[in-house]
């Protein structure tokens, strides 16, 4: 059996780049669960911003979600700021990604921090434990495919 | 893991003309959707050309930590098992080709890599989170699908079993 040499693992982590911060700064009080958001879509949908990679959004996204990412890059942060500038600071905003497991996501921290710094007071983060496919699409929650 | 079902090879053959919204179901036992891309080395890459080999498709991105951590394993298997008819094909879901190429170079990738897109991803059942690995048999059928971070030993065991 082939084992990964420790050096290779260290090398991989070193070369992973600075954009791989875990999602560890978003408070639990700011989290919204998929089932809750799905319920809110039927009543009074919040403004939803998808801050992940565009190929994920193009495959599937929450109805009404605006693409504003990926926020692990300067370009993506600029896109997020541009979308956010259009919104009143007291707007209820939900950000989500789902590119990878929650604690591996390179986008959510940056998006949350940026919007907080812009003064958005009703900011929520959709808690996607594993990925958008498993935790949203496969659960049968509303989704727009392929646009 | 084994949750997606792909329709038929005939549908796969028409992949390039399929609308983006065509999300195919894909499951082990079905034919792997055909695709034709240009590799990072500038050479054409067609899945059909790998018939007779066991192929590991790795959907990854440069910013995906679990993806990057797995790459040394794939690199190692490519070097050790190539002579037995094994081939890794990386399919980058990066938005930026430049960043994907730079990451591949940094990581010393020694196997074929192409850029993916939403159409290809949907043909493969939707790549709605990374990483995703799929093992393809010598006759082009999906043997296994792993979605999310997966112990490399599990994949390696399946690779070696497929090689016989």
mmCIF file of C-alpha atoms in Angstrom:
data_model
loop_
_atom_site.group_PDB
_atom_site.id
_atom_site.type_symbol
_atom_site.label_atom_id
_atom_site.label_comp_id
_atom_site.label_asym_id
_atom_site.label_seq_id
_atom_site.Cartn_x
_atom_site.Cartn_y
_atom_site.Cartn_z
ATOM 1 C CA UNK A 1 0.000 0.000 0.000
ATOM 2 C CA UNK A 2 1.277 3.432 -0.870
ATOM 3 C CA UNK A 3 1.365 5.937 1.937
ATOM 4 C CA UNK A 4 1.600 9.680 1.582
ATOM 5 C CA UNK A 5 4.988 10.784 2.774
ATOM 6 C CA UNK A 6 4.783 13.377 5.492
ATOM 7 C CA UNK A 7 6.916 15.693 3.410
ATOM 8 C CA UNK A 8 4.453 15.550 0.531
ATOM 9 C CA UNK A 9 1.601 16.429 2.840
ATOM 10 C CA UNK A 10 3.519 19.370 4.251
ATOM 11 C CA UNK A 11 4.404 20.473 0.752
ATOM 12 C CA UNK A 12 0.794 20.273 -0.321
ATOM 13 C CA UNK A 13 -0.315 22.347 2.610
ATOM 14 C CA UNK A 14 2.407 24.905 2.037
ATOM 15 C CA UNK A 15 1.473 25.268 -1.599
ATOM 16 C CA UNK A 16 -2.194 25.379 -0.865
ATOM 17 C CA UNK A 17 -1.944 29.154 -0.805
ATOM 18 C CA UNK A 18 -3.300 31.787 1.508
ATOM 19 C CA UNK A 19 -6.908 31.535 0.365
ATOM 20 C CA UNK A 20 -7.683 28.371 2.299
ATOM 21 C CA UNK A 21 -8.692 29.809 5.642
ATOM 22 C CA UNK A 22 -11.223 27.751 7.520
ATOM 23 C CA UNK A 23 -14.569 29.278 8.349
ATOM 24 C CA UNK A 24 -13.849 30.087 11.973
ATOM 25 C CA UNK A 25 -14.830 33.710 12.468
ATOM 26 C CA UNK A 26 -18.531 33.577 11.735
ATOM 27 C CA UNK A 27 -20.405 33.428 15.061
ATOM 28 C CA UNK A 28 -22.943 30.703 15.637
ATOM 29 C CA UNK A 29 -25.568 33.377 16.130
ATOM 30 C CA UNK A 30 -25.139 34.396 12.488
ATOM 31 C CA UNK A 31 -25.715 30.935 11.080
ATOM 32 C CA UNK A 32 -28.889 29.874 9.343
ATOM 33 C CA UNK A 33 -29.616 26.225 8.638
ATOM 34 C CA UNK A 34 -30.662 25.020 5.166
ATOM 35 C CA UNK A 35 -34.111 23.906 6.307
ATOM 36 C CA UNK A 36 -34.804 27.319 7.824
ATOM 37 C CA UNK A 37 -33.712 29.208 4.728
ATOM 38 C CA UNK A 38 -35.724 26.890 2.513
ATOM 39 C CA UNK A 39 -38.741 27.753 4.604
ATOM 40 C CA UNK A 40 -38.079 31.456 4.346
ATOM 41 C CA UNK A 41 -37.930 31.220 0.565
ATOM 42 C CA UNK A 42 -41.632 30.471 0.575
ATOM 43 C CA UNK A 43 -42.529 33.445 2.728
ATOM 44 C CA UNK A 44 -40.273 36.463 2.573
ATOM 45 C CA UNK A 45 -37.003 35.580 0.859
ATOM 46 C CA UNK A 46 -33.951 37.483 2.036
ATOM 47 C CA UNK A 47 -31.323 38.777 -0.337
ATOM 48 C CA UNK A 48 -29.137 35.783 -1.057
ATOM 49 C CA UNK A 49 -25.570 36.102 -2.273
ATOM 50 C CA UNK A 50 -23.627 33.107 -3.545
ATOM 51 C CA UNK A 51 -19.962 33.809 -2.790
ATOM 52 C CA UNK A 52 -18.409 30.599 -4.100
ATOM 53 C CA UNK A 53 -16.987 29.616 -7.477
ATOM 54 C CA UNK A 54 -18.939 30.496 -10.590
ATOM 55 C CA UNK A 55 -19.048 26.984 -11.998
ATOM 56 C CA UNK A 56 -20.975 25.898 -8.936
ATOM 57 C CA UNK A 57 -23.455 28.746 -9.361
ATOM 58 C CA UNK A 58 -23.852 27.924 -13.061
ATOM 59 C CA UNK A 59 -24.698 24.335 -12.242
ATOM 60 C CA UNK A 60 -27.123 24.995 -9.428
ATOM 61 C CA UNK A 61 -28.063 27.803 -7.099
ATOM 62 C CA UNK A 62 -30.768 28.867 -4.692
ATOM 63 C CA UNK A 63 -33.633 30.634 -6.505
ATOM 64 C CA UNK A 64 -33.084 34.366 -6.476
ATOM 65 C CA UNK A 65 -29.470 34.084 -5.403
ATOM 66 C CA UNK A 66 -27.095 36.620 -6.886
ATOM 67 C CA UNK A 67 -23.616 35.551 -7.849
ATOM 68 C CA UNK A 68 -20.993 37.593 -5.989
ATOM 69 C CA UNK A 69 -17.766 35.657 -5.764
ATOM 70 C CA UNK A 70 -15.523 33.893 -5.358
ATOM 71 C CA UNK A 71 -14.604 35.892 -2.298
ATOM 72 C CA UNK A 72 -11.255 34.188 -1.815
ATOM 73 C CA UNK A 73 -10.014 36.487 -4.594
ATOM 74 C CA UNK A 74 -9.781 40.240 -4.960
ATOM 75 C CA UNK A 75 -11.959 40.053 -8.047
ATOM 76 C CA UNK A 76 -14.621 38.175 -6.171
ATOM 77 C CA UNK A 77 -14.526 40.551 -3.218
ATOM 78 C CA UNK A 78 -14.965 43.445 -5.605
ATOM 79 C CA UNK A 79 -17.995 41.700 -7.103
ATOM 80 C CA UNK A 80 -19.430 41.192 -3.626
ATOM 81 C CA UNK A 81 -18.901 44.824 -2.687
ATOM 82 C CA UNK A 82 -20.484 45.975 -5.936
ATOM 83 C CA UNK A 83 -23.608 43.906 -5.269
ATOM 84 C CA UNK A 84 -23.737 44.917 -1.631
ATOM 85 C CA UNK A 85 -23.490 48.607 -2.444
ATOM 86 C CA UNK A 86 -26.891 48.323 -4.105
ATOM 87 C CA UNK A 87 -28.503 47.171 -0.858
ATOM 88 C CA UNK A 88 -29.692 49.120 2.187
ATOM 89 C CA UNK A 89 -27.541 48.444 5.229
ATOM 90 C CA UNK A 90 -30.494 47.062 7.122
ATOM 91 C CA UNK A 91 -31.314 44.518 4.424
ATOM 92 C CA UNK A 92 -31.462 40.905 5.507
ATOM 93 C CA UNK A 93 -28.685 39.175 3.632
ATOM 94 C CA UNK A 94 -27.810 35.501 3.518
ATOM 95 C CA UNK A 95 -24.449 34.494 2.119
ATOM 96 C CA UNK A 96 -23.622 30.956 1.105
ATOM 97 C CA UNK A 97 -21.004 28.940 -0.676
ATOM 98 C CA UNK A 98 -21.004 25.129 -0.346
ATOM 99 C CA UNK A 99 -17.898 24.607 -2.423
ATOM 100 C CA UNK A 100 -16.466 22.279 0.176
ATOM 101 C CA UNK A 101 -16.907 21.348 3.843
ATOM 102 C CA UNK A 102 -17.713 24.259 6.130
ATOM 103 C CA UNK A 103 -14.383 24.296 7.910
ATOM 104 C CA UNK A 104 -12.541 24.147 4.594
ATOM 105 C CA UNK A 105 -14.396 26.908 2.796
ATOM 106 C CA UNK A 106 -12.084 29.647 1.515
ATOM 107 C CA UNK A 107 -14.898 32.084 0.777
ATOM 108 C CA UNK A 108 -17.294 32.493 3.681
ATOM 109 C CA UNK A 109 -15.012 34.221 6.166
ATOM 110 C CA UNK A 110 -13.958 36.823 3.657
ATOM 111 C CA UNK A 111 -17.501 37.476 2.517
ATOM 112 C CA UNK A 112 -18.825 37.760 6.068
ATOM 113 C CA UNK A 113 -16.023 40.046 7.195
ATOM 114 C CA UNK A 114 -16.405 42.278 4.163
ATOM 115 C CA UNK A 115 -20.142 42.710 4.524
ATOM 116 C CA UNK A 116 -19.858 43.307 8.258
ATOM 117 C CA UNK A 117 -17.259 45.987 7.587
ATOM 118 C CA UNK A 118 -19.662 47.597 5.138
ATOM 119 C CA UNK A 119 -22.170 47.926 7.934
ATOM 120 C CA UNK A 120 -24.714 45.222 7.191
ATOM 121 C CA UNK A 121 -26.402 44.429 10.484
ATOM 122 C CA UNK A 122 -28.745 41.640 9.411
ATOM 123 C CA UNK A 123 -26.181 39.318 7.936
ATOM 124 C CA UNK A 124 -26.581 35.566 8.037
ATOM 125 C CA UNK A 125 -24.410 32.738 6.774
ATOM 126 C CA UNK A 126 -25.982 29.574 5.433
ATOM 127 C CA UNK A 127 -24.409 26.659 7.245
ATOM 128 C CA UNK A 128 -23.529 24.058 4.648
ATOM 129 C CA UNK A 129 -21.785 21.246 6.463
ATOM 130 C CA UNK A 130 -20.379 19.310 3.522
ATOM 131 C CA UNK A 131 -21.262 20.886 0.193
ATOM 132 C CA UNK A 132 -24.124 22.464 -1.719
ATOM 133 C CA UNK A 133 -24.993 19.236 -3.486
ATOM 134 C CA UNK A 134 -25.415 17.092 -0.408
ATOM 135 C CA UNK A 135 -26.783 19.700 1.978
ATOM 136 C CA UNK A 136 -29.141 21.581 -0.318
ATOM 137 C CA UNK A 137 -29.815 19.988 -3.711
ATOM 138 C CA UNK A 138 -30.034 16.399 -2.511
ATOM 139 C CA UNK A 139 -32.300 17.472 0.357
ATOM 140 C CA UNK A 140 -34.856 18.583 -2.175
ATOM 141 C CA UNK A 141 -34.744 22.275 -1.338
ATOM 142 C CA UNK A 142 -35.577 24.744 -4.123
ATOM 143 C CA UNK A 143 -32.858 25.065 -6.718
ATOM 144 C CA UNK A 144 -32.272 26.601 -10.118
ATOM 145 C CA UNK A 145 -30.262 24.278 -12.319
ATOM 146 C CA UNK A 146 -27.918 25.183 -15.108
ATOM 147 C CA UNK A 147 -28.196 28.934 -15.413
ATOM 148 C CA UNK B 1 -20.737 8.034 -2.703
ATOM 149 C CA UNK B 2 -22.332 5.881 -5.336
ATOM 150 C CA UNK B 3 -25.356 8.046 -5.868
ATOM 151 C CA UNK B 4 -25.477 9.367 -9.423
ATOM 152 C CA UNK B 5 -26.733 7.580 -12.498
ATOM 153 C CA UNK B 6 -25.682 8.416 -15.981
ATOM 154 C CA UNK B 7 -28.056 7.784 -18.851
ATOM 155 C CA UNK B 8 -26.283 6.230 -21.804
ATOM 156 C CA UNK B 9 -23.124 6.455 -23.777
ATOM 157 C CA UNK B 10 -25.171 7.817 -26.639
ATOM 158 C CA UNK B 11 -26.210 10.766 -24.561
ATOM 159 C CA UNK B 12 -22.636 11.186 -23.474
ATOM 160 C CA UNK B 13 -21.484 11.330 -27.060
ATOM 161 C CA UNK B 14 -23.636 14.387 -27.551
ATOM 162 C CA UNK B 15 -22.279 16.099 -24.491
ATOM 163 C CA UNK B 16 -20.715 18.983 -26.333
ATOM 164 C CA UNK B 17 -24.096 20.005 -27.711
ATOM 165 C CA UNK B 18 -26.048 19.450 -24.512
ATOM 166 C CA UNK B 19 -27.656 22.440 -22.818
ATOM 167 C CA UNK B 20 -26.042 23.523 -19.580
ATOM 168 C CA UNK B 21 -29.129 22.621 -17.581
ATOM 169 C CA UNK B 22 -28.918 18.953 -18.575
ATOM 170 C CA UNK B 23 -27.912 17.394 -15.288
ATOM 171 C CA UNK B 24 -27.357 13.729 -15.936
ATOM 172 C CA UNK B 25 -27.688 11.161 -13.243
ATOM 173 C CA UNK B 26 -24.562 9.115 -12.860
ATOM 174 C CA UNK B 27 -24.021 5.920 -10.980
ATOM 175 C CA UNK B 28 -21.513 3.067 -10.988
ATOM 176 C CA UNK B 29 -22.068 0.689 -13.860
ATOM 177 C CA UNK B 30 -22.981 3.393 -16.331
ATOM 178 C CA UNK B 31 -20.740 4.678 -19.082
ATOM 179 C CA UNK B 32 -18.602 7.650 -18.175
ATOM 180 C CA UNK B 33 -19.729 10.677 -20.198
ATOM 181 C CA UNK B 34 -17.419 11.323 -23.102
ATOM 182 C CA UNK B 35 -15.531 14.573 -23.207
ATOM 183 C CA UNK B 36 -12.959 16.263 -25.368
ATOM 184 C CA UNK B 37 -10.760 19.010 -23.990
ATOM 185 C CA UNK B 38 -7.339 20.509 -24.359
ATOM 186 C CA UNK B 39 -4.857 19.506 -21.703
ATOM 187 C CA UNK B 40 -2.672 21.935 -19.820
ATOM 188 C CA UNK B 41 0.158 20.721 -22.025
ATOM 189 C CA UNK B 42 -1.742 21.888 -25.100
ATOM 190 C CA UNK B 43 -2.523 18.387 -26.319
ATOM 191 C CA UNK B 44 -6.064 17.155 -27.017
ATOM 192 C CA UNK B 45 -7.589 15.005 -24.302
ATOM 193 C CA UNK B 46 -10.446 12.647 -25.089
ATOM 194 C CA UNK B 47 -11.717 10.247 -22.489
ATOM 195 C CA UNK B 48 -12.366 7.683 -25.207
ATOM 196 C CA UNK B 49 -8.666 7.611 -25.978
ATOM 197 C CA UNK B 50 -8.035 6.088 -22.561
ATOM 198 C CA UNK B 51 -10.091 2.998 -23.271
ATOM 199 C CA UNK B 52 -8.151 0.008 -22.006
ATOM 200 C CA UNK B 53 -6.878 1.960 -19.021
ATOM 201 C CA UNK B 54 -8.267 2.437 -15.554
ATOM 202 C CA UNK B 55 -8.875 6.168 -15.233
ATOM 203 C CA UNK B 56 -9.276 8.202 -12.075
ATOM 204 C CA UNK B 57 -11.133 11.449 -12.739
ATOM 205 C CA UNK B 58 -10.301 14.059 -10.135
ATOM 206 C CA UNK B 59 -12.575 17.091 -10.034
ATOM 207 C CA UNK B 60 -10.555 19.646 -8.095
ATOM 208 C CA UNK B 61 -9.685 23.314 -7.722
ATOM 209 C CA UNK B 62 -6.584 25.161 -6.668
ATOM 210 C CA UNK B 63 -8.353 26.788 -3.708
ATOM 211 C CA UNK B 64 -9.849 23.539 -2.425
ATOM 212 C CA UNK B 65 -7.760 22.328 0.507
ATOM 213 C CA UNK B 66 -8.958 18.709 0.491
ATOM 214 C CA UNK B 67 -8.307 18.594 -3.250
ATOM 215 C CA UNK B 68 -4.784 19.900 -2.928
ATOM 216 C CA UNK B 69 -3.956 17.560 -0.074
ATOM 217 C CA UNK B 70 -4.988 14.584 -2.208
ATOM 218 C CA UNK B 71 -2.860 15.493 -5.196
ATOM 219 C CA UNK B 72 0.408 13.976 -3.911
ATOM 220 C CA UNK B 73 -1.401 10.647 -3.685
ATOM 221 C CA UNK B 74 -2.615 10.881 -7.257
ATOM 222 C CA UNK B 75 0.832 11.944 -8.371
ATOM 223 C CA UNK B 76 2.323 8.945 -6.606
ATOM 224 C CA UNK B 77 -0.169 6.487 -8.066
ATOM 225 C CA UNK B 78 0.343 7.943 -11.523
ATOM 226 C CA UNK B 79 4.068 7.317 -11.246
ATOM 227 C CA UNK B 80 3.788 3.859 -9.718
ATOM 228 C CA UNK B 81 0.810 2.428 -11.572
ATOM 229 C CA UNK B 82 1.037 3.978 -15.002
ATOM 230 C CA UNK B 83 2.830 0.928 -16.321
ATOM 231 C CA UNK B 84 -0.112 -1.218 -15.246
ATOM 232 C CA UNK B 85 -2.548 0.832 -17.272
ATOM 233 C CA UNK B 86 -3.569 3.531 -14.818
ATOM 234 C CA UNK B 87 -4.176 7.180 -15.645
ATOM 235 C CA UNK B 88 -5.259 10.152 -13.576
ATOM 236 C CA UNK B 89 -7.125 12.951 -15.316
ATOM 237 C CA UNK B 90 -7.548 16.103 -13.267
ATOM 238 C CA UNK B 91 -10.537 18.271 -14.144
ATOM 239 C CA UNK B 92 -10.110 21.730 -12.712
ATOM 240 C CA UNK B 93 -13.190 23.612 -11.597
ATOM 241 C CA UNK B 94 -11.208 26.797 -11.070
ATOM 242 C CA UNK B 95 -12.634 29.909 -12.634
ATOM 243 C CA UNK B 96 -9.129 30.894 -13.645
ATOM 244 C CA UNK B 97 -7.097 28.683 -15.959
ATOM 245 C CA UNK B 98 -4.015 30.625 -14.974
ATOM 246 C CA UNK B 99 -4.461 29.832 -11.303
ATOM 247 C CA UNK B 100 -5.178 26.182 -12.022
ATOM 248 C CA UNK B 101 -2.072 25.863 -14.162
ATOM 249 C CA UNK B 102 0.049 27.597 -11.558
ATOM 250 C CA UNK B 103 -1.224 25.273 -8.835
ATOM 251 C CA UNK B 104 -0.615 22.209 -10.972
ATOM 252 C CA UNK B 105 2.934 23.358 -11.592
ATOM 253 C CA UNK B 106 3.559 24.107 -7.909
ATOM 254 C CA UNK B 107 2.227 20.722 -6.913
ATOM 255 C CA UNK B 108 4.327 18.886 -9.481
ATOM 256 C CA UNK B 109 1.354 17.239 -11.141
ATOM 257 C CA UNK B 110 2.543 14.473 -13.443
ATOM 258 C CA UNK B 111 -0.769 13.553 -15.037
ATOM 259 C CA UNK B 112 -3.219 15.000 -17.526
ATOM 260 C CA UNK B 113 -5.229 18.030 -16.447
ATOM 261 C CA UNK B 114 -8.024 19.819 -18.281
ATOM 262 C CA UNK B 115 -10.375 22.632 -17.385
ATOM 263 C CA UNK B 116 -13.916 21.687 -16.489
ATOM 264 C CA UNK B 117 -17.065 23.735 -16.821
ATOM 265 C CA UNK B 118 -20.692 23.615 -15.719
ATOM 266 C CA UNK B 119 -21.773 21.603 -18.750
ATOM 267 C CA UNK B 120 -19.236 18.878 -18.167
ATOM 268 C CA UNK B 121 -19.941 18.925 -14.442
ATOM 269 C CA UNK B 122 -23.670 18.473 -14.963
ATOM 270 C CA UNK B 123 -23.022 15.623 -17.364
ATOM 271 C CA UNK B 124 -21.166 13.974 -14.508
ATOM 272 C CA UNK B 125 -24.130 14.303 -12.180
ATOM 273 C CA UNK B 126 -23.270 17.765 -10.939
ATOM 274 C CA UNK B 127 -20.049 18.684 -9.229
ATOM 275 C CA UNK B 128 -21.798 20.570 -6.460
ATOM 276 C CA UNK B 129 -18.913 20.544 -4.045
ATOM 277 C CA UNK B 130 -15.301 19.493 -4.145
ATOM 278 C CA UNK B 131 -13.453 17.234 -4.308
ATOM 279 C CA UNK B 132 -15.117 14.542 -6.372
ATOM 280 C CA UNK B 133 -13.313 11.454 -7.588
ATOM 281 C CA UNK B 134 -14.616 8.935 -10.080
ATOM 282 C CA UNK B 135 -12.990 5.692 -11.086
ATOM 283 C CA UNK B 136 -13.544 4.553 -14.655
ATOM 284 C CA UNK B 137 -12.993 0.975 -15.789
ATOM 285 C CA UNK B 138 -10.961 -0.133 -18.774
ATOM 286 C CA UNK B 139 -14.167 -0.333 -20.801
ATOM 287 C CA UNK B 140 -15.275 3.155 -19.842
ATOM 288 C CA UNK B 141 -17.768 2.414 -17.107
ATOM 289 C CA UNK B 142 -18.026 4.244 -13.824
ATOM 290 C CA UNK B 143 -16.795 1.951 -11.083
ATOM 291 C CA UNK B 144 -16.926 4.238 -8.047
ATOM 292 C CA UNK B 145 -17.795 7.797 -7.132
ATOM 293 C CA UNK B 146 -16.441 9.548 -4.072
ATOM 294 C CA UNK B 147 -17.892 12.919 -3.160
ATOM 295 C CA UNK B 148 -16.119 14.985 -0.544
ATOM 296 C CA UNK B 149 -12.922 14.343 1.330
ATOM 297 C CA UNK B 150 -12.185 10.633 1.043
ATOM 298 C CA UNK B 151 -9.439 8.542 2.636
ATOM 299 C CA UNK B 152 -6.870 7.980 -0.112
ATOM 300 C CA UNK B 153 -6.450 4.370 0.971
ATOM 301 C CA UNK B 154 -10.070 3.744 0.022
ATOM 302 C CA UNK B 155 -9.531 5.081 -3.476
ATOM 303 C CA UNK B 156 -6.243 3.283 -3.871
ATOM 304 C CA UNK B 157 -7.841 -0.009 -2.938
ATOM 305 C CA UNK B 158 -10.446 0.453 -5.658
ATOM 306 C CA UNK B 159 -7.798 1.480 -8.171
ATOM 307 C CA UNK B 160 -5.741 -1.608 -7.506
ATOM 308 C CA UNK B 161 -8.799 -3.836 -7.672
ATOM 309 C CA UNK B 162 -9.733 -2.346 -11.039
ATOM 310 C CA UNK B 163 -6.246 -2.896 -12.358
ATOM 311 C CA UNK B 164 -6.488 -6.556 -11.393
#
